[in-house]
Structure formats: structure tokens, C-alpha cells
Amino acid sequence: MAYENELFQEHVVRVERPSKHFTLLRAPNGEFLGASDDDELAVFDYVDDKAIWDSVEGGTAYRHVVTGFVLEAEAADSTEGCYLRHKRGRLASDGAAAADGGAIFSPGHGPAHLPSEYLKSLKENGWVCLPAILSPDTVEALEQISCTGRWDSETYDRSTGTLVKGVAVAQAATEPVSLWLMRQYMRTSEIRFGHPPGFAILTPDDGERDVQGWHSDFPYHWGIFATRGTGPEIPPHNFPELVMGVQRNLCVSEFRKENGATCFKLGSHVLGEGPPDEWGPGHIYRQQGYRAAHGLPYNGPDADVVEAPGGSYILYDSRIWHRAGVNRTERKRAAMLQAVIPVYIVPKTDTSRAYRNFINSPLVDALTPLELQELKALMITKIESAGQKHVVTIDETLSEMVG
Ligand SMILES: [Fe+2]
């Protein structure tokens, strides 16, 4: 038996599939209808509690969750959505009373809980799960792209970038509630990707292959280097409130202990250093054949496994110790990984070319203007040169010159 000496006794934190979701009402430019502080309707380029609606009366009306006022939906001759009617008549695209025929708003899949509740949990615990935050259609598109679910027998092609494989990748990457949460948690609206979004597809385990050891994610990288200070890591420190990275992992597949859901040491982000050698950190498990000879990294009851339905985002402080689980099922499980950092941290890999490839592809037309604006902010950094703003990107000639 390959697992005879293994415990698999991690504490399971199970996040159930929600029975209902709120609705987001998108204006034609992709911004979100909400109520401003003075109770006026307006559109916003982010989603917090003021942009959360409940579909009521069989989907013919939307109730603002915080204030309770109700908008009537009025059918439009469009597949894009409906007109919305407040007491003064139809709404225009900016949420004000329309002077003309009004704008068409798109009601769409929203979070199961209020963004403020998720933020409270993220601040208290250093992690939060947004269960099934993506619509079932988007999840299915991502299963197809990642060759999981109904497409399990197909093989993922790594020869092209992730973003150009389908618009669902960019739609997932610009999911607004998780973006708002990360901006709040890192205390800056200026956040970006540390690398282009990528899939981690865990195939069934064979009982001996090399596995990932315990570590903290980019940019901390604690547990990755055998000797402190020998690699690009953030020095151990004890400033819990200074957050230099949030990992946003999308469970494309349902995450369960058996299929290799991520193992965490929840709460470890406040410790200011990486996992101990007894837990089997990344730098030890990086040695070829180590797992076959020594078994798996720590998988006892002091660790935690977060189980979540497909389409869930798990956000965690990048300092939290974790490792990929072991897939003891017959089917692959996929996650879409995104290291997200404040713009004052240098990204791990270039994101500019992946963005350029995306905007040169026909997929760009399927995004709303707001989604494209967010993707650009996440993937493009500009700096000044000769009084002009220029995109930071790869200089291949210079790279060859300096080696
Ligand atoms: Fe990781």
C-alpha cells in the first residue's frame, strides 16, 4: 500500500455549495449598479455591499439588500438583459433617471454572502472562501479549457497562454468581489498579478511521485530556500498588517480532501516565518525522489484542508503555510492560480506579453470595458521615461546582452 504510513488526518474545513446567490446588475459598460451613500442610484467600478441585489418576485424585480428598495425589471428586446424601473421611470446607464428610453442592464451571478462579511472573515482569519462565486457556465468553460470534468480524458495544451484559451479565464480573473476583497486586505487599490493566471492540474497520484512541500507563496517564498536569504524571498518579519501578497486560487473542480485540495496551516500568516523542517518544507521536498523514499510531507491533525464546491475562490494571505494535496481519485482536479501583489512588489514573471496576446485575440471583444480595464491594471505596469508613460516589458536584446 502506497499510503500505509500516511495519516491524512488534516482537519477538514468544509465550505458547502450555497443554496442561493445574490445578483449583480451590470450596466452596458460593465460597471455595477448600486446605491451611493446618499441612497442615490449610481454605477460603480467595484463591488462592495452597495452593489448587491436580491432577485425577487420570480426575477421580475431586484431588491437592494442594504437599503431594501426595489427596482422593477422590464423586458427588453435584447439577450443582454432588461430595463430597470425605479419610481421615476427607467434607469439610464449611469443609474440616474433616463431622459430617453433607458439602458439595458445585465443581471448576473453574484456572491452568496455580502462582500463585507467575506472581508470580516478574511481580516480575522487571513483567508476566506467565496463559494461558487463564478456562474455555472463560466465554471463549465474553465473545466473544458483545463481538460477536467466532462473533458477529463483530454490533455491540456501548454503551448499557448492561459488567457487566450477562452474568455472565461479573463472573466474569472476579473471577478469583482474577490478583487475588492484583495484591495481592502492589502490596503491599496493598486494591485496586480505576480504572474499570468495559470492552471494547476493535479493528476491522480501514483504513490511515489515527487510532491510539493510546505511553503508560503510568492512573494514571501518561505520554506522554498534551504538557507535564508539565498533566494528571492521576503525576510521573516513580524508585521502581520503589512500584506505583500494574497493568493487567489479558483477551484475549477470541486475541492475535496481525496482529490488533492490544498492543505493549509491556517493562521500561520501571523507567525512571520516559514514552516519548520519537521513539516517537510519545499526545499526538502524539491529533491528528486524524496517523497518516494520518505513519504509525504506532514499530513496530521495540525494541518487543515479547505473543501469547496467548483467555481469557488479561495483567497489567502500568501504567508499561510500550505502545499498541494494528493489526488487519491481517478480523475484530475484543476485550480486556476493567481498570485496577487501590491504594485510596489516586483512581479515574479512577465505579464505584459500575455496581456498583449490577449488584446490581439478576438476574445477581447467578449469582455466588458470594465473587465478589460481591470485586466489591464492587473497585468500592465507603466513607468515614466523621457516624460512619457511606458509599459514595463521584456527587452530580449538587453536580456541577451547581460546574460
Ligand atoms: Fe503555493
XYZ file of C-alpha atoms in Angstrom, residues 12-295:
284
model
C -11.337 19.396 7.204
C -12.949 22.812 6.809
C -15.880 22.232 4.505
C -17.489 25.137 2.666
C -20.835 23.993 1.289
C -22.390 24.935 -2.014
C -24.726 27.879 -1.331
C -28.439 27.382 -1.874
C -28.797 30.877 -3.312
C -26.749 33.731 -4.692
C -27.212 37.471 -4.827
C -27.448 39.243 -8.170
C -25.100 41.808 -9.696
C -26.661 44.276 -12.111
C -24.208 45.263 -14.821
C -24.566 48.474 -16.799
C -23.668 48.384 -20.507
C -20.031 49.353 -19.755
C -19.724 46.520 -17.224
C -19.963 48.755 -14.161
C -22.252 47.710 -11.332
C -25.488 49.339 -10.301
C -25.649 50.196 -6.654
C -26.787 52.799 -4.210
C -24.419 55.541 -3.141
C -24.162 56.738 0.442
C -26.969 59.263 -0.048
C -29.256 56.498 -1.352
C -28.999 57.671 -4.944
C -28.640 55.007 -7.602
C -25.302 55.080 -9.385
C -22.874 52.739 -11.126
C -19.547 51.715 -9.588
C -16.355 50.170 -10.942
C -16.145 47.812 -7.953
C -18.488 45.621 -5.943
C -18.986 46.065 -2.226
C -22.250 45.780 -0.285
C -23.852 48.697 -2.080
C -23.908 46.818 -5.395
C -25.600 43.673 -4.057
C -29.164 42.816 -5.121
C -31.665 40.085 -4.417
C -33.738 38.721 -7.258
C -37.359 38.803 -6.044
C -40.832 38.220 -7.381
C -39.722 35.460 -9.700
C -36.941 37.520 -11.221
C -39.203 40.412 -12.210
C -37.728 42.740 -9.604
C -34.484 43.356 -7.705
C -34.298 44.382 -4.074
C -31.278 46.329 -2.860
C -30.008 44.226 0.012
C -28.685 47.051 2.201
C -31.459 49.635 1.778
C -34.342 47.379 0.782
C -35.672 49.446 -2.076
C -36.930 47.612 -5.128
C -36.381 48.037 -8.869
C -38.750 46.511 -11.362
C -37.311 44.632 -14.306
C -38.909 45.366 -17.632
C -38.321 43.056 -20.565
C -36.181 44.462 -23.349
C -35.905 43.184 -26.866
C -32.376 42.001 -26.140
C -30.474 38.934 -24.969
C -28.252 41.245 -22.929
C -30.717 41.898 -20.143
C -33.597 44.144 -19.156
C -34.593 47.707 -18.415
C -34.790 48.653 -14.765
C -37.544 50.879 -13.476
C -37.450 52.973 -10.323
C -40.253 55.239 -9.180
C -39.194 57.970 -11.595
C -39.076 55.651 -14.586
C -36.386 53.711 -16.389
C -32.750 53.973 -15.401
C -30.048 55.348 -17.672
C -26.641 53.667 -17.985
C -25.257 55.724 -15.068
C -28.122 54.699 -12.773
C -29.872 58.071 -12.941
C -33.404 58.548 -14.288
C -33.294 58.154 -18.038
C -34.092 61.125 -20.231
C -34.578 58.792 -23.199
C -35.561 55.114 -23.428
C -33.263 53.879 -20.689
C -30.336 51.465 -20.646
C -30.256 47.686 -20.677
C -28.763 46.166 -17.542
C -27.487 42.569 -17.322
C -28.442 40.700 -14.175
C -25.755 38.147 -13.349
C -24.488 35.601 -10.846
C -23.323 37.248 -7.636
C -21.815 36.204 -4.310
C -23.660 34.050 -1.779
C -22.877 36.448 1.077
C -22.272 40.164 1.421
C -18.757 41.332 0.483
C -18.410 42.921 3.954
C -18.955 39.503 5.563
C -16.206 37.992 3.442
C -13.906 40.887 4.311
C -14.510 40.464 8.030
C -13.637 36.786 7.732
C -10.537 37.496 5.620
C -9.269 40.070 8.112
C -9.963 37.835 11.104
C -8.551 34.612 9.687
C -6.183 35.581 6.861
C -8.230 33.559 4.409
C -11.761 33.321 3.070
C -13.670 31.150 0.635
C -16.186 32.663 -1.788
C -18.222 29.544 -2.514
C -19.337 29.078 -6.131
C -18.690 32.748 -6.859
C -18.441 32.034 -10.589
C -21.515 31.209 -12.634
C -22.034 27.549 -13.605
C -21.462 28.456 -17.280
C -18.085 30.006 -16.528
C -17.058 27.016 -14.429
C -18.005 24.640 -17.207
C -15.990 26.686 -19.725
C -12.982 26.511 -17.396
C -13.393 22.739 -17.000
C -13.308 22.410 -20.761
C -10.227 24.632 -21.019
C -8.406 22.767 -18.239
C -9.463 19.323 -19.537
C -11.250 18.339 -16.350
C -14.836 17.405 -15.503
C -16.540 16.090 -18.634
C -13.309 16.702 -20.558
C -11.131 14.658 -18.154
C -9.825 12.369 -20.892
C -8.392 15.297 -22.888
C -4.879 16.634 -22.406
C -4.132 20.244 -21.549
C -2.029 22.014 -24.169
C 0.612 24.220 -22.569
C 1.928 25.596 -25.867
C -0.341 28.653 -25.732
C -1.001 31.072 -22.901
C -3.870 30.509 -20.496
C -5.673 33.776 -21.194
C -6.128 33.118 -24.902
C -7.711 29.696 -24.338
C -11.143 31.134 -23.644
C -12.728 34.301 -22.350
C -13.771 32.511 -19.160
C -10.166 32.846 -17.923
C -10.247 36.646 -18.127
C -13.777 36.742 -16.730
C -12.678 34.678 -13.742
C -9.552 36.820 -13.332
C -11.644 39.991 -13.139
C -14.289 38.627 -10.755
C -15.193 41.818 -8.884
C -15.891 40.695 -5.303
C -12.542 38.963 -4.885
C -10.765 41.982 -6.419
C -12.449 44.308 -3.929
C -11.532 41.999 -1.041
C -7.873 41.815 -2.045
C -7.662 45.595 -2.436
C -9.137 46.055 1.021
C -6.915 43.411 2.602
C -3.725 44.789 1.017
C -4.927 48.310 1.823
C -4.308 49.620 -1.675
C -6.380 49.789 -4.830
C -3.141 49.358 -6.772
C -2.830 45.602 -7.104
C -1.555 43.414 -9.930
C -0.765 39.842 -10.873
C 2.563 38.341 -9.892
C 2.338 36.122 -12.995
C -0.270 35.445 -15.703
C -3.145 33.242 -14.446
C -2.242 29.573 -14.791
C -3.846 26.198 -14.216
C -2.572 23.712 -11.664
C -3.951 20.382 -12.858
C -3.380 17.602 -10.372
C -3.466 14.165 -11.937
C -4.132 11.003 -9.899
C -1.235 10.205 -7.578
C 0.908 7.126 -8.102
C 2.128 6.791 -4.522
C 5.721 7.757 -5.233
C 5.976 10.795 -7.452
C 7.587 13.980 -6.162
C 5.191 16.318 -4.358
C 5.211 19.883 -3.203
C 6.479 20.582 0.299
C 5.115 23.127 2.763
C 5.740 26.757 1.828
C 4.446 30.325 1.781
C 3.621 31.718 -1.639
C 5.207 34.413 -3.735
C 6.472 36.974 -2.834
C 7.280 35.525 0.621
C 8.574 32.159 -0.600
C 9.155 30.969 2.961
C 10.156 27.317 3.053
C 11.426 27.373 -0.514
C 15.110 28.054 0.133
C 17.244 25.901 2.420
C 19.242 28.847 3.712
C 17.549 32.112 4.485
C 18.476 34.969 2.219
C 19.769 32.771 -0.582
C 16.819 33.321 -2.880
C 14.218 35.932 -3.747
C 12.195 35.795 -0.568
C 10.916 38.413 1.835
C 12.921 38.300 5.063
C 10.989 36.824 8.003
C 9.311 39.622 9.906
C 6.542 40.299 12.325
C 4.350 42.950 10.744
C 1.127 40.973 10.244
C -0.746 44.030 8.962
C 1.732 44.665 6.137
C 0.356 42.376 3.422
C 2.582 41.902 0.427
C 0.585 39.215 -1.315
C -2.744 37.420 -1.473
C -3.074 34.127 -3.278
C -6.347 33.810 -5.175
C -6.981 30.226 -6.184
C -10.012 29.229 -8.150
C -11.344 25.749 -7.516
C -12.298 24.821 -11.067
C -13.117 21.312 -9.847
C -14.785 20.689 -6.539
C -12.010 20.623 -3.940
C -12.097 17.621 -1.617
C -9.504 16.045 0.608
C -9.484 12.942 -1.583
C -8.781 14.766 -4.846
C -5.921 16.885 -3.593
C -7.483 20.031 -2.166
C -4.808 22.371 -0.825
C -3.538 21.597 2.686
C -3.027 24.651 4.897
C -1.742 25.553 8.302
C -4.481 28.111 8.814
C -3.440 31.037 10.993
C 0.264 30.663 10.211
C 0.386 34.007 8.375
C 0.887 35.832 11.673
C 3.964 33.794 12.649
C 6.323 35.790 10.452
C 8.323 32.821 9.205
C 8.078 29.665 7.174
C 7.180 26.070 8.050
C 9.576 24.032 10.235
C 11.731 21.273 8.791
C 9.603 18.644 10.590
C 6.690 19.556 8.349
C 8.657 18.891 5.175
C 9.163 22.291 3.581
C 9.500 22.919 -0.140
C 13.282 22.986 -0.168
C 13.397 19.440 1.215
C 10.667 18.018 -0.991
C 12.230 19.643 -4.014
C 14.918 16.925 -4.001
C 14.172 14.347 -6.635
C 12.886 11.084 -5.206
C 12.499 12.463 -1.689
C 8.830 11.580 -1.441
C 9.346 8.057 -2.750
C 11.997 7.498 -0.101
C 10.471 9.376 2.839
C 6.727 9.582 2.271
